[in-house]
């Protein structure tokens, strides 16, 4: 439809209208995770907007280019675009555009695990949205703050944010936003190992997504439900959910969703079917690489290392984990790099290289603590306790395990506490 309209507008010499259609095509491609194609459209539209001196269109396309770069984990380039767009919006007095850029900068910092800086930006954007009476934007900032707290394992605080955002979405009749928050609340419960409650939330979110015709959201819920069923060892049901999610993502052309389901299928089969797990993880990694998602591709590589570790192929596992860590470091994901370092510690522990393992756990724990990831820090502390036990340092081991247990209990991670 946009292509037809653009052709007609170009034929009658309406450069503004044709460029707006090009921008819309970029938005459609971006929603389908076709980022490179979307970037081409945004660049094309921006060039025309600049040529006809339409400042608002130029700024909007610059912002969207930043969003595309952010989704591809190109953080530095995305930041340049966001700052550029914000300057343009400020020069034309568009406060909404300024707030949108500030929020995008906050989301970028959140994805880099720079949580304190992210919180400042998101709170700033939220205040700006509230000043201009844009409750939707303010609620989306609150939702992003919830995501940030969730990653840091502050589950109660994250729940408060998601509930607050959901309340606003419901007031302004944004069923999509409300359903997304319900889905997030399900994720919080899943992280707390409260699986039955999580399932209720995710089923509720899925029903809303289906009711409003949002197949993407419904497919996401299916994938999350599959992940929970994996944790509960309901493998047949988990496979069914993930296959449903894969089919739905394929039907709507969301390649990122298809690859994510393959990653989950890899997690499903790594319980005991290592060959099948490796197949799905390799397939997922290839697809993530094709669409330019370096972060998820690295997650697949890390999981391949986990599979090799489970098979006691320590040297090969180490190679995969080092490869994944290098990618995480290159794209600025301190969380991903720390997770690889922790797993490297596990490899060394299994090889009875206790001192080297302890160094790896200490290094990873330092990063987890720096970015506020209490779950990761607690897991490292538990691993340090286990290393000390293997070395017959019982009193020191008890201190570490007690400390780890206290942290697991504080964040509501009952499984971790029980293991301690």
XYZ file of C-alpha atoms in Angstrom:
420
model
C 0.000 0.000 0.000
C 2.781 2.448 0.936
C 4.683 1.511 -2.247
C 1.612 2.236 -4.384
C 0.980 5.541 -2.626
C 4.639 6.537 -2.944
C 4.613 5.802 -6.670
C 1.527 7.946 -7.174
C 2.931 10.836 -5.122
C 6.242 10.689 -6.974
C 4.369 10.764 -10.286
C 2.553 13.981 -9.359
C 5.703 15.574 -7.961
C 4.759 15.489 -4.260
C 8.230 14.927 -2.790
C 7.061 15.452 0.797
C 4.265 12.886 0.563
C 6.475 10.372 -1.249
C 9.163 10.704 1.417
C 6.634 10.224 4.190
C 5.589 6.976 2.509
C 9.243 5.940 2.325
C 9.577 6.639 6.056
C 6.483 4.503 6.714
C 8.018 1.666 4.697
C 11.079 1.932 6.912
C 8.864 1.633 9.986
C 7.233 -1.512 8.588
C 10.594 -3.106 7.792
C 11.903 -2.221 11.253
C 8.898 -3.882 12.906
C 9.739 -7.019 10.913
C 13.342 -6.862 12.197
C 14.610 -6.187 8.662
C 16.960 -3.545 9.979
C 19.322 -3.069 7.054
C 16.434 -2.644 4.624
C 14.734 -0.267 7.072
C 17.895 1.826 7.376
C 18.022 2.236 3.594
C 14.455 3.588 3.579
C 15.103 5.977 6.478
C 18.265 7.296 4.801
C 16.389 7.778 1.534
C 13.526 9.611 3.223
C 15.902 11.722 5.304
C 17.863 12.828 2.246
C 14.684 14.081 0.577
C 13.465 15.795 3.745
C 16.826 17.588 3.965
C 16.641 18.577 0.314
C 13.221 20.184 0.763
C 14.263 21.636 4.151
C 11.614 19.771 6.149
C 13.254 19.759 9.585
C 10.698 17.631 11.411
C 10.923 14.794 8.874
C 14.729 14.939 8.914
C 14.788 14.700 12.720
C 12.277 11.842 12.800
C 14.261 9.784 10.283
C 17.473 10.447 12.199
C 15.800 9.186 15.376
C 14.528 6.084 13.595
C 18.000 5.389 12.215
C 19.243 5.483 15.799
C 16.540 3.021 16.834
C 17.566 0.644 14.036
C 21.223 0.839 15.083
C 20.212 0.219 18.693
C 18.349 -2.953 17.716
C 21.523 -4.125 15.961
C 23.593 -3.448 19.124
C 25.587 -0.665 17.416
C 25.466 1.472 20.536
C 28.021 4.182 19.748
C 26.557 4.871 16.309
C 23.049 4.844 17.760
C 24.068 7.398 20.404
C 25.394 9.727 17.688
C 22.073 9.554 15.853
C 20.008 10.115 19.007
C 22.055 13.166 20.020
C 21.874 14.495 16.459
C 18.110 14.043 16.318
C 17.630 15.593 19.749
C 19.545 18.684 18.624
C 17.294 18.965 15.568
C 14.114 18.632 17.629
C 15.381 21.255 20.084
C 16.152 23.686 17.241
C 12.571 23.489 15.941
C 11.027 23.544 19.422
C 9.579 20.025 19.257
C 9.488 18.923 22.899
C 7.946 15.552 22.072
C 10.835 14.697 19.771
C 13.361 15.738 22.427
C 11.664 13.482 24.976
C 11.624 10.562 22.524
C 15.366 10.941 21.906
C 16.082 11.120 25.625
C 14.081 7.946 26.187
C 15.958 6.158 23.386
C 19.267 7.221 24.945
C 18.041 5.775 28.249
C 17.105 2.497 26.614
C 20.510 2.354 24.920
C 22.314 2.841 28.245
C 20.086 0.200 29.825
C 21.044 -2.288 27.111
C 24.712 -1.546 27.853
C 24.149 -2.330 31.561
C 24.931 1.328 32.412
C 21.994 1.354 34.752
C 22.609 4.514 36.786
C 23.020 6.630 33.660
C 20.022 4.911 32.071
C 17.833 5.692 35.069
C 18.765 9.394 34.859
C 17.847 9.578 31.178
C 14.604 7.639 31.570
C 13.471 9.725 34.537
C 14.327 12.873 32.552
C 12.315 11.652 29.574
C 9.413 10.632 31.790
C 9.292 14.106 33.350
C 9.376 15.700 29.892
C 6.497 13.536 28.677
C 4.481 14.415 31.781
C 5.073 18.163 31.269
C 3.623 18.028 27.758
C 0.777 15.761 28.865
C 1.949 12.693 26.948
C 0.910 9.910 29.310
C 1.760 7.204 26.778
C 5.397 8.296 26.615
C 5.601 8.604 30.403
C 4.191 5.098 30.845
C 6.685 3.691 28.331
C 9.536 5.258 30.344
C 8.144 3.686 33.507
C 8.040 0.362 31.684
C 11.695 0.751 30.634
C 12.645 1.516 34.240
C 10.908 -1.728 35.149
C 12.993 -3.631 32.586
C 16.149 -2.146 34.098
C 15.165 -3.196 37.624
C 14.251 -6.679 36.386
C 17.722 -7.213 34.909
C 19.225 -6.091 38.229
C 17.039 -8.657 40.056
C 15.104 -6.000 41.959
C 11.899 -7.910 41.450
C 9.641 -6.072 43.888
C 10.707 -2.670 42.560
C 10.304 -3.883 38.956
C 6.812 -5.122 39.782
C 5.889 -1.684 41.141
C 7.047 -0.032 37.911
C 5.240 -2.491 35.645
C 2.047 -2.177 37.695
C 2.311 1.626 37.540
C 2.834 1.589 33.778
C 0.015 -0.909 33.265
C -2.346 1.295 35.247
C -1.571 4.266 33.012
C -1.911 2.204 29.837
C -5.320 1.006 31.016
C -6.459 4.567 31.794
C -5.508 5.803 28.322
C -6.970 2.646 26.791
C -3.690 1.331 25.403
C -4.457 -2.364 25.456
C -1.140 -3.113 23.772
C 0.870 -1.329 26.471
C -1.180 -2.969 29.236
C -0.646 -6.417 27.717
C 3.099 -5.792 27.416
C 3.245 -4.891 31.108
C 1.268 -8.015 32.018
C 3.787 -10.015 30.007
C 6.615 -8.276 31.911
C 4.966 -9.130 35.227
C 4.945 -12.749 34.070
C 8.673 -12.448 33.354
C 9.270 -11.125 36.889
C 7.432 -14.078 38.393
C 9.373 -16.462 36.149
C 12.662 -14.977 37.383
C 11.466 -15.622 40.943
C 10.686 -19.255 40.070
C 7.000 -18.587 40.738
C 6.049 -20.502 37.650
C 2.330 -21.095 38.184
C 1.706 -17.387 38.789
C 3.905 -16.519 35.825
C 1.867 -18.794 33.570
C -1.347 -17.040 34.641
C 0.117 -13.638 33.730
C 1.498 -14.805 30.403
C -1.753 -16.509 29.420
C -3.619 -13.308 30.289
C -1.221 -11.242 28.194
C -1.455 -13.674 25.306
C -5.258 -13.527 25.351
C -5.140 -9.734 25.121
C -2.582 -9.784 22.317
C -4.784 -12.212 20.390
C -7.884 -10.104 21.044
C -6.271 -6.970 19.593
C -4.727 -8.874 16.697
C -1.121 -8.517 17.858
C 0.333 -11.799 16.653
C 3.853 -10.753 17.606
C 2.937 -10.322 21.287
C 1.010 -13.604 21.339
C 3.990 -15.419 19.834
C 6.327 -13.849 22.408
C 4.089 -15.146 25.198
C 4.149 -18.620 23.680
C 7.932 -18.531 23.675
C 8.035 -17.410 27.318
C 5.560 -20.132 28.271
C 7.804 -22.622 26.502
C 10.781 -21.402 28.541
C 8.844 -21.914 31.776
C 7.796 -25.418 30.753
C 11.455 -26.234 30.055
C 12.300 -25.199 33.612
C 9.491 -27.417 34.905
C 10.797 -30.342 32.807
C 7.548 -30.498 30.802
C 9.505 -31.060 27.626
C 6.729 -32.153 25.268
C 4.527 -29.203 26.188
C 7.496 -26.835 25.973
C 8.333 -28.068 22.474
C 4.715 -27.562 21.414
C 4.682 -23.960 22.682
C 7.977 -23.157 21.004
C 6.865 -24.703 17.724
C 3.672 -22.624 17.886
C 5.768 -19.526 18.537
C 8.116 -20.341 15.663
C 5.229 -20.845 13.241
C 3.601 -17.576 14.325
C 6.824 -15.587 13.944
C 7.412 -17.136 10.517
C 3.872 -16.259 9.425
C 4.322 -12.577 10.266
C 7.894 -12.415 8.962
C 9.634 -11.721 12.291
C 13.027 -13.349 11.811
C 14.233 -12.287 15.248
C 11.358 -14.176 16.891
C 12.049 -17.326 14.863
C 15.708 -17.238 15.902
C 14.751 -16.650 19.559
C 12.520 -19.740 19.504
C 15.432 -21.745 18.104
C 17.587 -20.530 20.981
C 14.896 -21.706 23.408
C 14.681 -25.072 21.624
C 18.429 -25.367 22.093
C 17.917 -24.799 25.828
C 15.176 -27.438 25.825
C 17.297 -30.155 24.234
C 20.498 -29.403 26.129
C 18.998 -31.172 29.143
C 19.955 -34.504 27.608
C 19.798 -34.432 23.789
C 23.074 -32.675 23.096
C 23.141 -33.222 19.338
C 19.690 -31.707 18.883
C 20.587 -28.846 21.236
C 23.709 -28.027 19.215
C 21.666 -28.119 15.999
C 19.107 -25.572 17.237
C 21.737 -23.324 18.791
C 23.788 -23.301 15.595
C 20.669 -22.586 13.567
C 19.646 -19.798 15.923
C 23.112 -18.255 15.831
C 23.169 -18.254 12.027
C 19.820 -16.502 11.903
C 20.801 -13.906 14.501
C 23.981 -13.190 12.556
C 21.975 -12.834 9.332
C 19.757 -10.133 10.827
C 22.682 -8.416 12.540
C 21.809 -9.275 16.150
C 25.306 -9.793 17.567
C 24.043 -9.942 21.145
C 21.721 -12.905 20.598
C 24.261 -14.628 18.341
C 26.736 -14.432 21.220
C 24.094 -15.894 23.561
C 23.829 -18.880 21.222
C 27.618 -19.277 21.219
C 27.645 -19.156 25.028
C 24.910 -21.797 25.180
C 26.912 -23.990 22.802
C 29.725 -23.704 25.328
C 27.317 -24.804 28.053
C 26.338 -27.876 26.017
C 29.991 -28.827 25.562
C 30.594 -28.311 29.282
C 27.737 -30.691 30.090
C 29.407 -33.260 27.852
C 32.727 -32.751 29.682
C 34.366 -31.377 26.515
C 36.181 -28.750 28.511
C 38.663 -27.410 25.956
C 35.996 -27.002 23.277
C 33.646 -25.405 25.822
C 36.349 -22.918 26.756
C 36.827 -21.955 23.099
C 33.109 -21.236 22.669
C 32.890 -19.268 25.905
C 35.927 -17.170 25.028
C 34.454 -16.500 21.585
C 31.143 -15.414 23.106
C 32.894 -13.274 25.727
C 34.897 -11.461 23.042
C 31.687 -10.621 21.185
C 29.931 -9.392 24.316
C 32.915 -7.190 25.146
C 33.035 -5.832 21.581
C 29.401 -4.704 21.707
C 29.660 -3.383 25.270
C 27.543 -6.018 27.042
C 29.203 -6.319 30.445
C 26.454 -8.668 31.626
C 27.042 -11.127 28.772
C 30.814 -10.995 29.225
C 30.499 -11.602 32.968
C 28.225 -14.589 32.386
C 30.866 -16.098 30.095
C 33.589 -15.462 32.683
C 31.475 -17.230 35.313
C 31.006 -20.232 33.043
C 34.755 -20.243 32.332
C 35.146 -20.541 36.083
C 32.885 -23.601 35.979
C 35.087 -25.137 33.258
C 38.210 -24.589 35.361
C 36.457 -25.921 38.465
C 35.516 -29.131 36.638
C 39.159 -29.491 35.588
C 40.227 -29.172 39.253
C 42.025 -25.904 38.527
C 40.690 -24.350 41.703
C 42.822 -21.230 41.967
C 42.166 -20.246 38.353
C 38.452 -20.960 38.828
C 38.348 -18.740 41.921
C 39.980 -15.907 39.971
C 37.326 -16.221 37.235
C 34.479 -16.238 39.766
C 35.916 -13.199 41.586
C 36.305 -11.325 38.287
C 32.760 -12.109 37.173
C 31.350 -11.263 40.608
C 33.031 -7.861 40.492
C 31.315 -7.065 37.201
C 27.933 -8.345 38.384
C 28.183 -6.176 41.487
C 29.260 -3.157 39.420
C 26.198 -3.401 37.156
C 23.831 -4.275 40.001
C 23.118 -7.858 38.958
C 22.589 -9.524 42.318
C 21.633 -12.906 40.882
C 24.902 -13.211 38.965
C 26.896 -12.076 42.002
C 25.130 -14.639 44.219
C 25.859 -17.436 41.755
C 29.547 -16.500 41.760
C 29.586 -16.430 45.545
C 28.004 -19.886 45.628
C 30.594 -21.174 43.162
C 33.397 -19.745 45.296
C 31.944 -21.614 48.258
C 31.978 -24.841 46.272
C 35.602 -24.290 45.230
C 36.573 -23.791 48.875
C 34.735 -26.987 49.799
C 36.716 -28.933 47.204
C 39.879 -27.508 48.756
C 38.728 -28.535 52.260
C 38.531 -24.907 53.433
C 35.281 -25.572 55.244
C 34.915 -22.473 57.426
C 35.561 -20.102 54.521
C 33.240 -22.156 52.329
C 30.424 -21.855 54.854
C 30.865 -18.065 54.970
C 30.584 -17.816 51.164
C 27.591 -20.147 50.944
C 25.752 -18.346 53.735
C 26.361 -15.022 52.020
C 25.146 -16.413 48.705
C 22.064 -17.899 50.341
C 21.214 -14.569 51.967
C 21.373 -12.827 48.577
C 19.253 -15.489 46.875
C 16.666 -15.145 49.633
C 16.732 -11.343 49.383
C 15.892 -11.421 45.684
C 13.330 -14.193 46.058
C 15.324 -16.870 44.222
C 14.213 -19.926 46.153
C 16.064 -22.456 43.998
C 19.405 -20.731 44.499
C 18.845 -20.490 48.249
C 17.953 -24.181 48.421
C 21.070 -25.152 46.494
C 23.212 -23.236 48.981
